[in-house]
């Protein structure tokens, strides 16, 4: 090794400097101490009061030391396990994983291409699809089960998910009781509540409401998760110019204030409980008023929020592979691809919303298949570059010499597979070959593959008896609500 | 009994040293050279071709197998009966005048050698006159012309005209290729075939020679 030799082996993306991260951090402390946050949850309010916050009606102003303490006690890494208990996702600095988002009311039917309401069967099918696709690491429900009793649709969704994929999951619950039922369902899969704490299968998704409001249900989920040791993703979904300042710096600061105040509540409940910093900060589209999923503001803000989370040494939930387009078309491919690349380069841990169409309203199987290929590609872009005697290949260059070729050199044979990415769906055919294939577009190929997965892939079943336990928990919950 | 499948297997795994060794042993055991080529070497290469078309293996693996086959063929070729040797076919191939790109042409040559053809490499920047001379000299069944630049494509037409003028057009099939070349262009200039890539080129040449 040479003296004073440093190595960089991957692309390196940063949006702001260490000084600017600290500037945002200090501004966040100022907002939380001067403005405070609204907390519509009695238990959380009691925790904040006892800890020394300044309470005015339902607003808590939080002194800086409580925030610093919460950052210190939250774990810097969380390991998620699959259905069999294998340690799979290492949510620690610069480890990047991909998954769907949750709760889309509509689905594009892969057979009719019609946009229709999402059903429980769709959630089973997308779980199956994600279980099959190698570049997906975790699963969120993708759809809302609109064909089951609304009061227990969160439980039906988890049922559809856990029966059809072994990958770790992020779940959404209606409320405190819904989350408790979900935890008992997962405990049934894992073999007990303590086993679930030791080997997390699910992360619970929860949100504050911007600006600066912790709701009863959102906060309940923080408290329940802390109690059961279930990791929680807490993520604001703010729209700059509407529910946050129009300036990106102001929007990021506000998101950070919402996140850190949530973290304080969470850590006051149980110190060391696993918390995932959520990084979602987009704009309100000033033409249509929608919340745009492909906006450049969102995905560059995500880089800054990832930097903030890394500064705090917290796992980070981020976004990619999503689009505002209403169908899987050219715009969808462009937005999905650039957002996946940016998310990958950012080093965020859980990249969610992969496969989302229509500003987070429509699920699409074809897009999942497409994104699997693109994730494969962006992972290749990020892959470590090795520079050494073998890879510099000076001897090989000498042997081939000027004017020769490398096609049959053993060095080519030895290295090409490891060095070169081989696409599965990306088209590199010559015109005649492509014509002979019937001129398939990317859309055609993704749809064909999506159907093939649905028709041929069989995910591994749950162990005997577990499915019945899940059904019993759901039936009990249904009785509770519908009596 | 010598098992020719072993030769095929060595070709498939791209092991030239083993292929040569096994071909020698086969000859010692009294196997006919023609059989070694057809049921050993070419049979192995056919498996490679099928796998390549199914996208199970890629160009470097095909070339390794082709080279392995060639090292066996070098040993066996002098022993082939005259009829057997000519059945395999002979090609002259080069990049036309004004064009100095040779990687595509080289790829075709290696694929052809891997398919058992005897190939004369005419090199790059080859004039129509030079092609005519090479056809006279080597009497190939096939002449392959390569061009990467659109500006050099007209030289393909000039070369075919020169063959006609020399009275050689009837004795040789002309196949053309290269990134800008198309079937339409091939038809326009009166070439016998066009191939979009090296493996298709081998197929087309086999078709031209009426072999399978």
XYZ file of C-alpha atoms in Angstrom:
695
model
C 0.000 0.000 0.000
C 1.210 3.490 -0.845
C 1.819 6.124 1.813
C -0.921 8.764 2.280
C -3.193 6.788 -0.063
C -6.937 7.319 0.304
C -9.649 5.213 -1.321
C -13.050 6.234 -2.641
C -14.929 3.405 -4.303
C -18.496 4.673 -4.854
C -20.215 7.850 -6.042
C -20.494 10.333 -3.211
C -23.464 12.656 -2.999
C -23.919 15.496 -0.495
C -26.294 18.420 -0.674
C -25.150 20.479 2.319
C -22.040 20.798 4.491
C -21.513 19.686 8.095
C -21.800 23.340 9.165
C -25.141 23.666 7.377
C -26.441 20.459 8.966
C -25.586 21.943 12.345
C -27.221 25.248 11.315
C -30.485 23.394 10.567
C -30.138 21.464 13.816
C -29.783 24.666 15.870
C -32.703 26.284 14.041
C -34.758 23.184 14.869
C -33.926 23.524 18.557
C -35.009 27.180 18.367
C -38.375 26.297 16.752
C -39.094 23.527 19.271
C -38.258 25.800 22.209
C -39.923 28.971 20.857
C -42.933 27.600 18.938
C -43.296 24.053 20.254
C -45.543 21.304 18.919
C -49.239 20.521 19.346
C -49.770 17.152 21.056
C -53.315 15.693 21.006
C -52.425 12.762 23.225
C -52.763 12.750 26.984
C -50.165 10.103 27.736
C -47.600 11.828 25.509
C -48.400 15.192 27.060
C -47.852 13.771 30.559
C -44.485 12.353 29.526
C -43.429 15.726 28.090
C -44.657 17.621 31.171
C -42.828 15.328 33.590
C -39.645 15.602 31.534
C -39.650 19.388 31.880
C -41.269 20.759 28.707
C -43.130 24.061 28.870
C -46.815 23.225 28.399
C -49.436 25.732 27.245
C -52.820 24.049 26.681
C -52.073 21.349 24.078
C -48.757 22.848 22.950
C -45.455 21.576 24.309
C -42.305 23.643 24.000
C -39.288 21.365 24.237
C -35.960 22.419 25.765
C -32.829 21.484 23.823
C -31.416 19.015 26.330
C -34.437 16.711 25.929
C -33.868 16.576 22.200
C -30.168 15.875 22.557
C -30.970 13.144 25.085
C -33.521 11.483 22.767
C -31.020 11.503 19.884
C -28.447 9.932 22.201
C -30.679 7.124 23.468
C -32.217 6.077 20.131
C -30.294 3.156 18.586
C -28.019 3.976 15.609
C -29.009 0.778 13.796
C -31.974 -1.578 13.542
C -31.830 -5.088 12.077
C -35.027 -6.324 10.424
C -35.669 -10.053 10.109
C -37.631 -12.001 7.538
C -40.582 -14.308 8.274
C -38.192 -17.162 9.096
C -36.239 -15.005 11.552
C -33.139 -14.479 9.393
C -31.406 -11.113 9.907
C -31.969 -9.393 6.571
C -32.070 -5.583 6.598
C -29.260 -3.766 8.357
C -30.636 -0.278 8.769
C -27.359 1.476 9.358
C -25.430 4.218 7.616
C -25.418 3.917 3.797
C -27.127 0.494 3.587
C -29.924 0.934 1.052
C -33.028 -1.248 0.678
C -36.111 -1.017 -1.525
C -39.797 -1.653 -1.085
C -43.283 -0.598 -2.064
C -45.423 2.044 -0.370
C -48.780 1.334 1.263
C -52.507 1.950 0.930
C -53.237 2.871 -2.677
C -56.983 3.008 -3.356
C -56.610 2.118 -7.050
C -54.811 -0.587 -8.992
C -54.113 -0.869 -12.697
C -55.363 -4.334 -13.579
C -52.544 -6.212 -15.329
C -55.010 -7.999 -17.608
C -57.351 -5.184 -18.638
C -55.097 -2.160 -17.977
C -58.182 -0.659 -16.357
C -57.837 1.502 -13.210
C -60.112 -0.021 -10.574
C -60.437 -0.206 -6.783
C -57.755 -2.231 -5.029
C -58.862 -5.500 -3.389
C -57.392 -7.813 -0.775
C -56.486 -10.143 -3.618
C -54.370 -7.346 -5.102
C -52.433 -7.047 -1.852
C -51.848 -10.812 -1.912
C -50.721 -10.528 -5.513
C -48.371 -7.609 -4.964
C -46.908 -9.342 -1.888
C -46.297 -12.343 -4.112
C -44.734 -10.148 -6.797
C -42.406 -8.446 -4.316
C -41.543 -11.822 -2.791
C -40.461 -12.949 -6.257
C -38.590 -9.840 -7.458
C -34.998 -10.104 -6.207
C -34.276 -6.392 -5.866
C -37.148 -5.701 -3.491
C -36.107 -6.025 0.137
C -39.261 -5.129 2.061
C -42.984 -4.858 1.460
C -45.655 -2.312 2.341
C -49.259 -3.185 1.491
C -49.167 -1.306 -1.854
C -52.978 -1.202 -1.779
C -55.966 -0.629 0.460
C -58.199 -3.674 0.780
C -61.470 -2.012 -0.283
C -63.490 -5.244 -0.376
C -63.255 -6.189 3.323
C -64.918 -4.565 6.373
C -63.362 -1.103 6.646
C -62.910 -1.379 10.439
C -60.480 -4.283 10.068
C -58.967 -3.572 6.647
C -55.561 -2.920 8.287
C -55.623 -6.463 9.715
C -56.761 -7.993 6.441
C -53.917 -6.180 4.708
C -51.317 -7.598 7.095
C -52.899 -11.043 6.653
C -52.580 -10.770 2.865
C -48.999 -9.546 3.204
C -47.533 -12.018 5.656
C -49.099 -15.029 3.926
C -47.520 -14.114 0.589
C -44.064 -12.767 1.293
C -41.265 -13.683 3.654
C -39.644 -10.279 3.307
C -39.741 -7.821 6.235
C -42.749 -5.484 6.151
C -43.744 -1.950 7.034
C -47.362 -1.831 8.166
C -50.040 0.805 8.581
C -52.690 0.534 11.302
C -55.994 2.387 11.736
C -55.326 3.236 15.385
C -53.891 1.985 18.676
C -56.102 -1.124 18.817
C -55.448 -1.934 15.162
C -51.699 -1.803 15.799
C -52.045 -4.002 18.900
C -53.960 -6.579 16.846
C -51.268 -6.418 14.158
C -48.549 -6.941 16.758
C -50.410 -10.033 18.005
C -50.725 -11.311 14.455
C -46.957 -10.931 13.977
C -46.336 -12.517 17.379
C -48.367 -15.507 16.140
C -46.051 -15.760 13.123
C -42.918 -15.276 15.205
C -43.950 -17.459 18.131
C -44.443 -14.785 20.799
C -44.311 -11.081 21.615
C -40.802 -11.323 23.103
C -39.561 -13.240 20.046
C -40.989 -10.444 17.899
C -39.091 -7.856 19.949
C -35.858 -9.806 19.478
C -36.383 -10.403 15.761
C -38.446 -7.548 14.304
C -40.650 -8.613 11.372
C -42.560 -5.363 10.937
C -41.939 -1.669 11.216
C -45.009 0.431 11.979
C -45.558 3.518 9.848
C -46.853 6.636 11.606
C -47.084 10.331 10.815
C -47.336 13.731 12.443
C -49.585 16.243 10.684
C -47.775 19.264 9.332
C -47.283 21.866 10.573
C -46.023 20.711 13.981
C -48.925 18.567 15.150
C -48.758 15.155 16.818
C -52.197 13.579 16.509
C -53.878 11.229 18.975
C -53.554 8.190 16.721
C -50.131 9.013 15.276
C -48.725 9.479 18.778
C -50.492 6.368 20.111
C -48.594 4.335 17.546
C -45.284 5.835 18.702
C -46.125 4.860 22.281
C -47.328 1.331 21.470
C -44.277 0.676 19.295
C -41.938 1.894 22.045
C -43.690 -0.368 24.545
C -43.513 -3.507 22.366
C -40.083 -2.809 20.871
C -41.598 -2.688 17.401
C -39.556 -0.300 15.224
C -41.504 2.759 14.107
C -41.091 4.953 11.038
C -42.257 8.447 11.869
C -42.503 10.555 8.771
C -43.999 13.952 8.042
C -45.636 14.294 4.628
C -45.378 18.017 4.269
C -46.173 20.169 1.238
C -43.943 23.239 0.989
C -45.999 26.358 0.353
C -49.104 24.826 2.004
C -48.293 22.906 5.178
C -44.677 24.139 5.464
C -42.679 27.180 4.370
C -42.245 27.490 0.600
C -38.492 27.640 1.023
C -36.766 24.289 1.009
C -34.604 25.193 4.006
C -37.715 26.122 6.003
C -39.542 22.966 4.954
C -36.584 20.774 5.949
C -36.259 22.561 9.271
C -39.958 22.032 9.984
C -39.804 18.345 9.010
C -36.840 17.942 11.328
C -38.724 19.658 14.176
C -41.700 17.330 13.710
C -39.409 14.297 13.603
C -37.259 15.175 16.599
C -40.251 16.119 18.779
C -41.803 12.738 17.865
C -38.526 11.085 18.788
C -38.585 12.822 22.193
C -42.066 11.420 22.964
C -40.984 7.969 21.755
C -37.766 7.885 23.796
C -39.506 9.288 26.896
C -41.818 6.276 26.750
C -38.984 3.707 26.457
C -35.347 4.724 26.177
C -33.560 2.883 23.391
C -36.743 1.940 21.536
C -36.040 1.584 17.777
C -36.970 4.691 15.757
C -36.628 5.355 12.017
C -36.302 8.982 10.899
C -38.715 9.569 8.007
C -37.645 11.854 5.233
C -40.558 13.010 3.114
C -40.759 16.697 2.206
C -42.380 17.681 -1.069
C -44.290 20.723 -2.348
C -47.869 21.543 -3.136
C -48.098 21.748 -6.916
C -49.246 25.333 -7.418
C -51.069 24.494 -10.639
C -53.169 21.527 -9.524
C -52.798 21.518 -5.690
C -51.739 17.849 -5.753
C -48.853 16.419 -3.725
C -46.364 15.526 -6.459
C -44.340 12.311 -6.031
C -41.910 12.978 -8.854
C -41.025 16.545 -7.892
C -37.323 17.408 -7.887
C -37.856 19.260 -4.588
C -38.932 16.055 -2.845
C -36.033 13.961 -4.012
C -33.331 16.543 -3.447
C -34.841 17.302 -0.027
C -34.526 13.565 0.636
C -30.777 13.830 0.240
C -30.658 16.581 2.888
C -32.950 14.651 5.251
C -30.718 11.611 4.805
C -27.747 13.745 5.760
C -29.643 14.950 8.831
C -30.514 11.372 9.868
C -26.929 10.270 9.374
C -25.780 13.206 11.487
C -28.145 12.004 14.238
C -27.087 8.379 13.629
C -30.666 7.298 13.045
C -31.942 4.871 10.392
C -33.695 6.775 7.592
C -36.861 6.074 5.581
C -36.854 7.682 2.142
C -38.532 7.541 -1.261
C -37.919 6.446 -4.859
C -39.394 4.624 -7.859
C -42.592 6.675 -7.848
C -44.293 8.942 -10.371
C -47.149 11.362 -10.858
C -48.001 9.829 -14.214
C -51.413 8.169 -14.410
C -50.189 5.115 -16.289
C -46.864 3.309 -16.693
C -45.618 5.457 -19.550
C -42.517 7.434 -20.548
C -42.972 9.935 -17.718
C -43.408 7.108 -15.228
C -40.184 5.454 -16.369
C -38.261 8.736 -16.250
C -39.474 9.739 -12.784
C -39.145 6.262 -11.313
C -35.607 5.925 -12.635
C -34.221 9.282 -11.555
C -35.752 9.010 -8.093
C -34.329 5.497 -7.619
C -30.893 6.674 -8.659
C -30.973 9.669 -6.324
C -32.271 7.597 -3.425
C -29.590 5.008 -4.033
C -26.841 7.610 -4.109
C -28.173 9.285 -0.947
C -27.500 6.176 1.147
C -30.936 6.243 2.813
C -31.988 2.897 4.341
C -35.590 2.180 3.395
C -36.509 3.469 -0.060
C -40.290 3.176 -0.213
C -43.113 3.966 -2.655
C -41.480 1.963 -5.434
C -44.152 1.309 -8.071
C -46.489 4.207 -7.139
C -48.411 5.945 -9.923
C -50.757 8.952 -9.892
C -49.447 11.044 -6.974
C -49.694 8.106 -4.602
C -53.146 6.886 -5.605
C -52.587 3.980 -7.972
C -50.694 0.703 -7.713
C -49.245 -0.936 -10.810
C -47.695 -4.405 -11.130
C -45.921 -3.560 -14.395
C -44.132 -0.664 -12.691
C -42.895 -2.999 -9.935
C -41.317 -5.239 -12.548
C -39.749 -2.238 -14.271
C -38.365 -0.838 -11.020
C -36.815 -4.193 -10.132
C -34.653 -3.861 -13.246
C -33.790 -0.227 -12.522
C -32.872 -0.958 -8.898
C -30.543 -3.635 -10.224
C -29.005 -1.011 -12.490
C -28.614 1.719 -9.862
C -27.121 -0.768 -7.434
C -24.551 -1.531 -10.106
C -23.769 2.164 -10.512
C -23.076 2.423 -6.795
C -21.026 -0.766 -6.615
C -17.476 -0.532 -5.275
C -14.745 0.126 -7.798
C -11.584 -1.820 -7.163
C -8.292 -0.334 -8.318
C -5.377 -2.730 -8.069
C -2.782 -4.481 -10.214
C -5.285 -7.027 -11.531
C -7.981 -4.480 -12.428
C -5.600 -1.887 -13.875
C -4.503 -4.694 -16.232
C -1.248 -3.104 -17.399
C 0.148 -6.530 -18.311
C -2.946 -7.320 -20.357
C -2.758 -4.006 -22.199
C 0.864 -4.743 -22.983
C 0.138 -8.264 -24.189
C -2.710 -7.177 -26.482
C -0.715 -4.193 -27.683
C -1.813 -1.283 -29.861
C -4.279 -2.388 -32.558
C -5.055 -5.769 -30.987
C -8.258 -6.794 -29.243
C -9.332 -8.011 -25.819
C -12.176 -10.277 -26.927
C -10.378 -13.557 -26.381
C -7.976 -12.495 -23.663
C -8.385 -14.664 -20.545
C -8.585 -11.436 -18.521
C -11.829 -10.574 -20.325
C -13.229 -14.042 -19.728
C -12.281 -13.871 -16.064
C -13.674 -10.438 -15.275
C -16.471 -9.468 -17.624
C -19.328 -11.043 -15.719
C -18.271 -9.375 -12.522
C -17.589 -6.024 -14.174
C -20.497 -5.723 -16.598
C -24.179 -5.432 -15.817
C -26.433 -7.697 -17.880
C -29.971 -6.300 -18.216
C -33.046 -8.516 -18.202
C -35.646 -6.135 -19.640
C -33.705 -3.144 -20.991
C -33.700 -3.352 -24.777
C -30.344 -3.558 -26.548
C -31.526 -5.578 -29.544
C -30.599 -4.750 -33.100
C -33.573 -3.561 -35.128
C -34.095 -6.803 -37.086
C -34.026 -8.955 -33.961
C -36.452 -6.625 -32.212
C -38.738 -6.624 -35.238
C -38.681 -10.421 -35.282
C -39.729 -10.426 -31.624
C -42.799 -8.378 -32.519
C -41.347 -4.992 -31.503
C -42.090 -5.292 -27.777
C -41.869 -2.029 -25.800
C -40.643 -1.862 -22.210
C -44.298 -1.630 -21.164
C -45.150 -4.817 -23.075
C -42.270 -6.695 -21.495
C -43.026 -5.544 -17.950
C -46.693 -6.471 -18.305
C -45.816 -9.906 -19.648
C -43.417 -10.551 -16.781
C -45.895 -9.226 -14.196
C -48.546 -11.665 -15.433
C -46.069 -14.512 -15.577
C -45.202 -13.944 -11.892
C -48.880 -13.903 -10.898
C -49.607 -17.052 -12.890
C -46.577 -19.151 -11.990
C -44.912 -18.029 -8.768
C -45.956 -19.682 -5.526
C -44.621 -18.065 -2.348
C -43.782 -20.300 0.592
C -46.788 -20.926 2.827
C -46.919 -20.072 6.540
C -46.273 -22.970 8.918
C -49.324 -25.078 9.696
C -51.823 -23.485 12.050
C -50.513 -19.925 11.841
C -52.960 -18.841 9.158
C -55.818 -20.008 11.380
C -54.455 -17.962 14.293
C -54.354 -14.858 12.094
C -57.929 -15.462 10.976
C -59.022 -15.866 14.601
C -57.464 -12.518 15.605
C -59.226 -10.794 12.701
C -62.561 -12.482 13.515
C -62.277 -11.409 17.149
C -61.542 -7.818 16.089
C -64.475 -7.826 13.692
C -66.805 -8.944 16.477
C -65.461 -6.157 18.677
C -66.219 -3.432 16.128
C -69.377 -4.796 14.542
C -71.383 -5.852 17.585
C -14.673 -46.935 -28.248
C -13.657 -43.323 -27.953
C -16.426 -41.119 -26.590
C -16.621 -38.016 -28.788
C -18.944 -36.388 -26.244
C -15.848 -35.745 -24.127
C -14.491 -33.542 -26.905
C -17.829 -31.721 -27.113
C -17.753 -31.176 -23.376
C -14.221 -29.778 -23.475
C -15.294 -27.387 -26.259
C -18.296 -26.307 -24.180
C -16.099 -25.588 -21.171
C -13.657 -23.643 -23.354
C -10.660 -25.822 -22.489
C -8.429 -25.677 -25.572
C -5.612 -27.749 -24.102
C -8.002 -30.576 -23.270
C -9.698 -30.387 -26.665
C -6.375 -30.747 -28.450
C -5.317 -33.587 -26.178
C -8.596 -35.468 -26.668
C -8.519 -34.987 -30.442
C -5.040 -36.534 -30.458
C -6.278 -39.486 -28.416
C -9.276 -39.925 -30.687
C -7.031 -40.060 -33.743
C -4.790 -42.598 -31.984
C -7.872 -44.689 -31.236
C -8.618 -44.717 -34.950
C -11.576 -42.334 -35.062
C -11.973 -40.687 -38.444
C -11.067 -36.998 -38.600
C -14.456 -36.198 -40.135
C -16.222 -37.799 -37.180
C -14.073 -35.938 -34.665
C -15.009 -32.651 -36.322
C -18.697 -33.353 -36.780
C -19.636 -35.337 -33.671
C -17.041 -33.894 -31.295
C -16.007 -30.343 -32.082
C -19.001 -28.990 -34.010
C -21.479 -30.837 -31.782
C -20.020 -29.029 -28.774
C -20.152 -25.697 -30.543
C -23.792 -26.290 -31.454
C -24.608 -26.576 -27.763
C -22.794 -23.271 -27.182
C -24.794 -21.674 -30.008
C -28.082 -22.807 -28.505
C -27.129 -21.528 -25.066
C -25.997 -18.209 -26.494
C -29.282 -17.733 -28.310
C -31.143 -18.535 -25.098
C -29.020 -15.830 -23.371
C -27.631 -18.347 -20.902
C -24.065 -17.553 -21.933
C -22.496 -14.505 -23.570
C -19.885 -13.527 -26.124
C -16.747 -14.171 -24.022
C -17.880 -17.738 -23.260
C -18.702 -18.329 -26.940
C -15.280 -17.081 -27.965
C -13.527 -19.277 -25.422
C -15.387 -22.292 -26.819
C -14.608 -21.196 -30.374
C -10.918 -20.955 -29.550
C -11.002 -24.357 -27.865
C -12.617 -25.840 -30.965
C -10.049 -24.187 -33.183
C -7.118 -25.678 -31.290
C -8.574 -29.138 -31.917
C -9.388 -28.371 -35.524
C -5.797 -27.290 -36.235
C -4.668 -30.770 -35.278
C -7.331 -32.623 -37.223
C -7.673 -30.473 -40.352
C -4.597 -31.844 -42.238
C -6.082 -35.331 -41.909
C -9.487 -34.462 -43.311
C -10.266 -35.969 -46.683
C -10.447 -33.349 -49.441
C -14.234 -33.606 -49.563
C -14.537 -33.243 -45.790
C -12.361 -30.139 -45.723
C -14.279 -28.366 -48.439
C -17.585 -29.200 -46.773
C -16.597 -26.995 -43.869
C -16.225 -24.003 -46.148
C -13.716 -21.248 -46.663
C -14.307 -17.517 -46.229
C -12.369 -14.394 -47.035
C -13.390 -11.476 -44.894
C -12.227 -7.889 -44.517
C -13.148 -4.293 -43.693
C -13.611 -2.232 -46.845
C -11.413 0.612 -48.097
C -11.557 3.818 -46.073
C -12.631 1.964 -42.948
C -10.124 0.991 -40.279
C -12.514 -0.517 -37.739
C -11.892 -4.178 -37.206
C -13.444 -5.353 -33.943
C -16.697 -6.423 -35.633
C -14.883 -8.204 -38.410
C -12.609 -9.941 -35.896
C -15.619 -11.094 -33.935
C -17.120 -12.618 -37.095
C -13.836 -14.348 -37.892
C -13.659 -15.921 -34.450
C -17.264 -17.060 -34.633
C -16.684 -18.566 -38.072
C -13.554 -20.368 -36.931
C -15.500 -21.615 -33.981
C -18.067 -23.001 -36.391
C -15.297 -24.875 -38.210
C -14.820 -22.584 -41.191
C -11.440 -21.813 -42.659
C -11.094 -18.053 -42.674
C -8.718 -15.761 -44.527
C -8.482 -12.402 -42.782
C -8.067 -9.704 -45.431
C -7.543 -7.061 -42.742
C -8.741 -3.457 -42.843
C -8.899 -0.689 -45.441
C -9.133 -3.331 -48.198
C -9.580 -2.082 -51.796
C -11.961 -3.813 -54.249
C -8.911 -4.863 -56.285
C -7.356 -6.541 -53.268
C -10.580 -8.457 -52.545
C -10.643 -9.663 -56.171
C -7.069 -10.829 -55.866
C -7.784 -12.709 -52.644
C -10.817 -14.429 -54.149
C -8.711 -15.554 -57.094
C -5.973 -16.793 -54.815
C -7.975 -18.590 -52.090
C -11.113 -19.597 -54.006
C -13.442 -19.123 -51.010
C -17.134 -19.989 -51.153
C -17.938 -16.827 -49.240
C -16.645 -13.265 -49.214
C -17.522 -11.152 -46.172
C -17.401 -7.362 -46.318
C -17.534 -5.188 -43.222
C -18.091 -1.435 -42.783
C -18.764 0.701 -39.725
C -18.910 4.094 -41.458
C -21.773 5.113 -43.697
C -19.187 6.862 -45.899
C -17.471 3.554 -46.691
C -20.624 1.575 -47.465
C -20.441 2.455 -51.213
C -17.131 0.544 -51.386
C -19.158 -2.637 -50.813
C -21.023 -1.920 -54.042
C -17.732 -1.185 -55.844
C -16.286 -4.479 -54.619
C -19.236 -6.471 -55.976
C -18.849 -4.636 -59.292
C -15.127 -5.478 -59.379
C -15.918 -9.172 -58.778
C -18.345 -9.100 -61.716
C -15.774 -7.405 -63.934
C -13.208 -10.068 -63.048
C -15.753 -12.787 -63.861
C -15.703 -14.084 -60.266
C -19.146 -13.051 -59.045
C -20.685 -16.444 -59.843
C -18.035 -18.333 -57.891
C -18.437 -16.624 -54.545
C -21.322 -15.607 -52.257
C -21.051 -12.101 -50.829
C -22.278 -11.344 -47.332
C -22.132 -7.873 -45.794
C -22.389 -6.525 -42.265
C -21.621 -3.634 -39.916
C -23.629 -1.263 -37.756
C -25.076 1.030 -40.509
C -25.679 -1.791 -43.005
C -29.226 -3.088 -43.584
C -30.977 -5.820 -45.552
C -32.372 -3.119 -47.840
C -28.855 -1.899 -48.598
C -27.714 -5.480 -49.225
C -30.569 -5.973 -51.704
C -29.788 -2.655 -53.402
C -26.144 -3.473 -54.086
C -26.836 -7.105 -55.005
C -25.166 -8.820 -52.051
C -26.270 -12.414 -51.367
C -26.845 -11.907 -47.672
C -26.743 -9.511 -44.785
C -26.216 -10.269 -41.094
C -26.889 -7.972 -38.180
C -24.357 -9.604 -35.879
C -21.603 -12.207 -35.789
C -23.712 -15.175 -34.742
C -26.404 -14.409 -37.297
C -23.516 -14.090 -39.793
C -22.496 -17.686 -39.147
C -26.107 -18.830 -39.643
C -26.460 -16.873 -42.887
C -23.205 -18.270 -44.262
C -24.331 -21.805 -43.448
C -27.581 -21.075 -45.286
C -25.662 -19.700 -48.276
C -23.652 -22.913 -48.438
C -26.728 -25.056 -48.030
C -25.349 -26.614 -44.852
C -27.155 -26.827 -41.539
